[in-house]
Coordinates of N, CA and C in Angstrom, one line a residue:
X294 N 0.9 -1.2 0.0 CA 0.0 0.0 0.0 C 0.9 1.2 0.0
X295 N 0.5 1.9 -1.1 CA 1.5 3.6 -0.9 C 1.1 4.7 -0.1
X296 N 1.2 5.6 -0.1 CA 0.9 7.0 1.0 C -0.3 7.2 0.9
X297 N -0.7 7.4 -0.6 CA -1.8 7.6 -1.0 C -2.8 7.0 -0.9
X298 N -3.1 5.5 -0.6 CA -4.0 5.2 0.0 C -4.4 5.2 1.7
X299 N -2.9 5.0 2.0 CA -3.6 5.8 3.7 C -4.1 7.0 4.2
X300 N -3.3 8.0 3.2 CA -4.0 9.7 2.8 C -5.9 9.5 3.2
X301 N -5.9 8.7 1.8 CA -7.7 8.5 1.2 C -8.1 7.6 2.8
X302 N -8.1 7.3 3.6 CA -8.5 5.9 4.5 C -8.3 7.2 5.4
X303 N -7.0 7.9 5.8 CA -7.3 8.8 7.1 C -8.2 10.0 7.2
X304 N -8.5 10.8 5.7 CA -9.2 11.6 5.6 C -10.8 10.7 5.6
X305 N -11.4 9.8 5.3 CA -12.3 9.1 4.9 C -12.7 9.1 6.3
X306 N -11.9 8.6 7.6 CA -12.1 8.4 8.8 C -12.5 9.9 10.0
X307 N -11.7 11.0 9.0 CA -12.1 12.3 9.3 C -13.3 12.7 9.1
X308 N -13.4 12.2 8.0 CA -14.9 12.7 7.6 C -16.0 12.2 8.2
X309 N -15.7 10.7 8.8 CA -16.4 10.1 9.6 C -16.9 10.4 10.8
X310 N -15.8 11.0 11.4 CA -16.1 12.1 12.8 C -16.1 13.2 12.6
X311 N -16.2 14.0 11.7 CA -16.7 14.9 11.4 C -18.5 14.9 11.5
X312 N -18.8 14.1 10.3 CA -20.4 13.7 10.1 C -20.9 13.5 11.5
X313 N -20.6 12.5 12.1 CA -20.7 12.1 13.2 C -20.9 13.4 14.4
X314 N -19.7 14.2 14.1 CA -19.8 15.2 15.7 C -20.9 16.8 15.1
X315 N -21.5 16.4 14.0 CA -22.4 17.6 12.9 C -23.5 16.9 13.9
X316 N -23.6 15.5 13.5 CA -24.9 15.1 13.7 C -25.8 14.8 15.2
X317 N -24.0 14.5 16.1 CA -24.7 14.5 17.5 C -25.0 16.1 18.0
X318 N -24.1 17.2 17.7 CA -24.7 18.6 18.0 C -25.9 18.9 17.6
X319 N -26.1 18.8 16.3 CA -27.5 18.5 16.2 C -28.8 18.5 16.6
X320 N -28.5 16.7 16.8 CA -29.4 16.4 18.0 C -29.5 17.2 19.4
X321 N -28.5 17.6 20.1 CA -28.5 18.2 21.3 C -28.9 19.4 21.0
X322 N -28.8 20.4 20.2 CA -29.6 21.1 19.6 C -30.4 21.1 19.6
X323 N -31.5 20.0 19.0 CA -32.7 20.2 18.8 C -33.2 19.7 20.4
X324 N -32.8 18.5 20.8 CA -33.4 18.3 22.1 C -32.9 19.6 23.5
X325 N -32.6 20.6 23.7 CA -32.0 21.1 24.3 C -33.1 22.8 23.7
X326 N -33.0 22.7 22.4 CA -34.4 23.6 22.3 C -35.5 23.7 23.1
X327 N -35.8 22.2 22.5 CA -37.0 21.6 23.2 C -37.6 21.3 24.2
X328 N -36.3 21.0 25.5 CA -36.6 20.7 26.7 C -36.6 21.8 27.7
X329 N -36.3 23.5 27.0 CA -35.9 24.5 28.1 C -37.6 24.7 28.7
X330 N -38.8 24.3 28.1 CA -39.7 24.6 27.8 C -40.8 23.6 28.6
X331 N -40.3 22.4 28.4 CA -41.0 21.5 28.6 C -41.5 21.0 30.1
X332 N -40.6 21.7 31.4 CA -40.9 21.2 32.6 C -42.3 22.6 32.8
X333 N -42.0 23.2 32.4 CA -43.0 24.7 32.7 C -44.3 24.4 31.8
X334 N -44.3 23.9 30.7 CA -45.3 23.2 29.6 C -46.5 21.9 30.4
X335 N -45.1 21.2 31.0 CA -46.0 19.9 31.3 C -46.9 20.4 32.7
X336 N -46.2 21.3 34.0 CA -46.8 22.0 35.0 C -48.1 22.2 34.7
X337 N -48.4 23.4 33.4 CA -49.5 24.1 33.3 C -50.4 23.1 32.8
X338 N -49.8 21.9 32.0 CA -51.2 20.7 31.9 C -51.4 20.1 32.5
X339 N -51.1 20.2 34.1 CA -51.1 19.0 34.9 C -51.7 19.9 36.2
X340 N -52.3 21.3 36.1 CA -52.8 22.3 37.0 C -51.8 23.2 37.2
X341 N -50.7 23.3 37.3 CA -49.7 24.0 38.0 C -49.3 25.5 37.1
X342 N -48.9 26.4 37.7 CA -48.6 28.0 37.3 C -50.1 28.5 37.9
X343 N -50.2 29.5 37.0 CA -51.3 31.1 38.2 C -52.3 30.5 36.9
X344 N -53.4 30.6 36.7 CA -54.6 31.1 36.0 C -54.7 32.8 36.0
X345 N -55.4 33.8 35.1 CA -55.6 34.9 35.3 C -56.1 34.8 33.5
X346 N -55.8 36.1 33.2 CA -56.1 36.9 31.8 C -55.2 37.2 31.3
X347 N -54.8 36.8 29.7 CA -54.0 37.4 29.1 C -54.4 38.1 28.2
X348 N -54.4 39.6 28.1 CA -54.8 40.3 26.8 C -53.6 40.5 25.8
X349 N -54.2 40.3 24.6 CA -53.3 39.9 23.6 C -53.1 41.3 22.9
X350 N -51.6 41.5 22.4 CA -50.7 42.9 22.0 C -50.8 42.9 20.8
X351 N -50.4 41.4 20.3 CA -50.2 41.7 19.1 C -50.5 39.6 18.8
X352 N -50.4 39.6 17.2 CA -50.8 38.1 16.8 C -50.0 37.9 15.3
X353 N -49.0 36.7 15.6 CA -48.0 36.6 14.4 C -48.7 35.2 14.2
X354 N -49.5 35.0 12.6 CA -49.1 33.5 12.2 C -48.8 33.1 10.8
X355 N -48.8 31.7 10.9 CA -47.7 31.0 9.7 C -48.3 29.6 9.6
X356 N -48.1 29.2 8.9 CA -48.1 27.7 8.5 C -48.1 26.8 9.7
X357 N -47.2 26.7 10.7 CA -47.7 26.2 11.9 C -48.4 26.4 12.7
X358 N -49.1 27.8 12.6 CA -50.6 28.2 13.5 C -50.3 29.5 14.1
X359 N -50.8 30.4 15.3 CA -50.4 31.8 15.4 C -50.1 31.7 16.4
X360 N -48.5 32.6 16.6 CA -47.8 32.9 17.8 C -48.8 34.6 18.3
X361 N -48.7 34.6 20.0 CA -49.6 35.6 20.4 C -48.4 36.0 21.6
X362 N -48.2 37.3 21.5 CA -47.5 38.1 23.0 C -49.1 39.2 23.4
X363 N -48.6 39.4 24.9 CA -49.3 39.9 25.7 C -49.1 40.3 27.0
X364 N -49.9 40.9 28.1 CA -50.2 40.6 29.4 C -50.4 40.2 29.9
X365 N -50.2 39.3 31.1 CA -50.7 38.5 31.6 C -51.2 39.6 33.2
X366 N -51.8 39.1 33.7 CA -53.0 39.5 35.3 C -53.5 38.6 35.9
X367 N -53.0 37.6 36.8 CA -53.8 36.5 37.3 C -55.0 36.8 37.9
X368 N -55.4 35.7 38.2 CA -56.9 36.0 39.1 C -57.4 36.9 40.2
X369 N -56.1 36.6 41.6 CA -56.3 37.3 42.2 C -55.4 38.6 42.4
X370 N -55.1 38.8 40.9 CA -54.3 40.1 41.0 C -52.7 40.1 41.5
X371 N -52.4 39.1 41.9 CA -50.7 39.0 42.6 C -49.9 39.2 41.1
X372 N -49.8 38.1 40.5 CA -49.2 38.3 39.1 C -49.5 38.8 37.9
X373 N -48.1 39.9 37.9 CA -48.7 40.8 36.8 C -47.4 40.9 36.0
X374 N -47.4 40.4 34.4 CA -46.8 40.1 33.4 C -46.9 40.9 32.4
X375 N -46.0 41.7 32.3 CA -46.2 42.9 31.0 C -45.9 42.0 29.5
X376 N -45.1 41.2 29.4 CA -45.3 40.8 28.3 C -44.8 39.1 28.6
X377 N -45.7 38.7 27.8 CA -46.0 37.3 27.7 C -46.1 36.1 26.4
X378 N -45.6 35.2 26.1 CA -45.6 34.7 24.6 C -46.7 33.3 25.1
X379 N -47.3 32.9 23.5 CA -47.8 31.9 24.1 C -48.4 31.3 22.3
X380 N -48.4 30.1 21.8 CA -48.8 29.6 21.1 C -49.7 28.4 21.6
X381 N -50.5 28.8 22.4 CA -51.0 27.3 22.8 C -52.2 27.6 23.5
X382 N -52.7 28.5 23.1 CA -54.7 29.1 22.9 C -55.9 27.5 22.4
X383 N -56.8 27.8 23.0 CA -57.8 27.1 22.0 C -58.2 27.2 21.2
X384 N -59.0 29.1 21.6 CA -59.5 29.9 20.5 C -58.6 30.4 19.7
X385 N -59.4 31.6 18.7 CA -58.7 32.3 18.0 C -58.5 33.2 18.5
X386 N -58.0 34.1 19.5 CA -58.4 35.3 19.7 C -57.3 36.6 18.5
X387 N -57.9 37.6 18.6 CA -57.7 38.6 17.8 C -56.9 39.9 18.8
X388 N -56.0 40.3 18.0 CA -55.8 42.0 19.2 C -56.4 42.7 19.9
X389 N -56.4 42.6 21.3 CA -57.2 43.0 21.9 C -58.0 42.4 22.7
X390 N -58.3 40.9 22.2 CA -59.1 40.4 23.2 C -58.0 40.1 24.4
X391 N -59.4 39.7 25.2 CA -58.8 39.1 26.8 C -59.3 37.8 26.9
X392 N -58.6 36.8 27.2 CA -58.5 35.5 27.6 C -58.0 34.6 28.5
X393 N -58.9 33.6 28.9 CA -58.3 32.8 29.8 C -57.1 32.5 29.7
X394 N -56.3 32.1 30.5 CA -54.9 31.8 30.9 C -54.5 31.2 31.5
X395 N -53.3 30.2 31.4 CA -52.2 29.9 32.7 C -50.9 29.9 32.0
X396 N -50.8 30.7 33.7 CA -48.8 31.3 33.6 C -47.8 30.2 34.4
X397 N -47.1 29.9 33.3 CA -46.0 29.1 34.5 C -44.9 28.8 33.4
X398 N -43.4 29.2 34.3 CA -42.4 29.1 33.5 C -42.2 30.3 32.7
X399 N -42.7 31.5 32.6 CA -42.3 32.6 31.8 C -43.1 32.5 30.5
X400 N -44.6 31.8 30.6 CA -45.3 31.5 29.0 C -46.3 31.0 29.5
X401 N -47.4 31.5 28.2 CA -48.5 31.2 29.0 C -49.4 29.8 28.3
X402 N -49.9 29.2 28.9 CA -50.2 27.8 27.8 C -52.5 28.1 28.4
X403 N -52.8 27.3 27.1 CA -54.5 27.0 27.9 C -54.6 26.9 28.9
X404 N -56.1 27.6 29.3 CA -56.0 27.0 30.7 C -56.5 25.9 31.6
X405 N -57.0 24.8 30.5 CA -57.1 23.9 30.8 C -56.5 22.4 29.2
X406 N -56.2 21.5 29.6 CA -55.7 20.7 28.8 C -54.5 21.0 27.5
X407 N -53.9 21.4 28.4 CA -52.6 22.1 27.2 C -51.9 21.0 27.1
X408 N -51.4 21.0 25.7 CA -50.9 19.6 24.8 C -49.7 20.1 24.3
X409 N -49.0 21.6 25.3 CA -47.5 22.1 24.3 C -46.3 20.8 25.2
X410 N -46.9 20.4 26.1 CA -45.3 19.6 26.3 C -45.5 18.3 25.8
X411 N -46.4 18.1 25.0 CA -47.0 16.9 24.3 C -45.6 17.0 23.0
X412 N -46.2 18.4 22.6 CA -45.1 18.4 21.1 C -43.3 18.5 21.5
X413 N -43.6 19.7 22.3 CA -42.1 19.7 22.9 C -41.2 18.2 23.0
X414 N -42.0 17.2 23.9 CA -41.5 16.0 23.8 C -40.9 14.9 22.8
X415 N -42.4 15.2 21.7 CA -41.7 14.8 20.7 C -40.6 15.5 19.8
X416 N -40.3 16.3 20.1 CA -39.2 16.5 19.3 C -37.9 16.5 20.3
X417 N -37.8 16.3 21.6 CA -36.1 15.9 22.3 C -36.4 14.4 22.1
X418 N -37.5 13.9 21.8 CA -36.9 12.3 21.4 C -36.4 12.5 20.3
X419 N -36.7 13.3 18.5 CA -36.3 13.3 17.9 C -34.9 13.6 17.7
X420 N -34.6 14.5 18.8 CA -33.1 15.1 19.4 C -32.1 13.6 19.4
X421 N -32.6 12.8 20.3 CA -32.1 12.0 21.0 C -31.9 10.6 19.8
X422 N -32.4 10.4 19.4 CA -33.2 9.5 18.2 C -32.1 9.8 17.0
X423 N -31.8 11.1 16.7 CA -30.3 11.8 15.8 C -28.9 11.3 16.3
X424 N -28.8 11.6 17.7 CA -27.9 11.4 18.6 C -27.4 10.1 18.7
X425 N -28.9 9.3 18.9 CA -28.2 7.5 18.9 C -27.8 7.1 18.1
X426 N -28.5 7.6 16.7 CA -28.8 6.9 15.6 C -27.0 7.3 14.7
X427 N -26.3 8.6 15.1 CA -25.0 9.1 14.7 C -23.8 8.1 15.9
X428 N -23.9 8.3 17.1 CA -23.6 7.2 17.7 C -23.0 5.7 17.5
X429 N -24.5 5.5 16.9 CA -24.3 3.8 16.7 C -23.5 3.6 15.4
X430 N -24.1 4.4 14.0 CA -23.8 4.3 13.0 C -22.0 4.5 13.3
X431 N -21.8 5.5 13.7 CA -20.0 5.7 14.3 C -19.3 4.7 14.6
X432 N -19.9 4.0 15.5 CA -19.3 3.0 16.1 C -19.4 1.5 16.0
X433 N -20.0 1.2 14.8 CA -20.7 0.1 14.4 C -20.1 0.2 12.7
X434 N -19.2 1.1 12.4 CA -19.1 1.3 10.9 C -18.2 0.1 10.7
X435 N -18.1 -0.6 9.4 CA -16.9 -1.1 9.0 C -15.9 -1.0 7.8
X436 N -14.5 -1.3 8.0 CA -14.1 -0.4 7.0 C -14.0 -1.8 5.7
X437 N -14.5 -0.8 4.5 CA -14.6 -1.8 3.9 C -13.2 -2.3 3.1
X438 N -12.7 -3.4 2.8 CA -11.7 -4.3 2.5 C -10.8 -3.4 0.7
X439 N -9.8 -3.5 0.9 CA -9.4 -2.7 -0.6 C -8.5 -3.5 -1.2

């Protein structure tokens, strides 16, 4: 064997951890998006954060449905939220309205049966699911015969 093919064999193996350390960041990446969100998400569908009113400022949507910032004012008036984000309404509401709420974690989700740590979830498995899947492939490669 001359230079040149251990050249091609060491860069080939660079590239291999290369791919590999693209694809585990990645994953951590996306699972690490996803999870900053999710212990404050699952709270408010399981009762937990304030209930109150959020009147809505302003209303951005897209293809995935409409993001809403606002105020938030709980019930008995203790917590008061000058601005607030939230994609995870029943209704529609429009600028200006006022709507039920629950605050917890810095966002406001329904105020009853909220399903955002539902999606959140699925996507740090998909995090995680990248991660194994670069992982295994890494360390499970073989080199093939020349």
């Amino acid at each position: 064997m001359d230079n040149g093919d251990r050249d091609d064999a060491g860069s080939s193996a660079a590239g291999r951890r290369r791919a590999t350390l693209i694809l585990v960041l990645f994953g951590l990446f996306i699972m690490g998006m996803s999870a900053r969100g999710i212990t404050s998400a699952y709270q408010a569908a399981h009762g937990g954060g304030v209930v109150g009113t959020l009147t809505i400022a302003s209303r951005t949507c897209g293809k995935a449905g409409c993001r809403y910032t606002g105020s938030f004012v709980s019930d008995d008036g203790r917590t008061r939220v000058t601005t607030v984000e939230t994609d995870d309404l029943e209704s529609d509401p429009q600028v200006g309205d006022r709507v039920k709420a629950r605050y917890a974690g810095g966002r406001a989700y329904a105020p009853e049966d909220s399903h955002a740590w539902q999606d959140a979830a699925v996507f740090v498995l998909a995090g995680a699911a990248i991660v194994v899947y670069a992982l295994w492939r890494h360390f499970t490669h073989r080199r093939r015969p020349t």
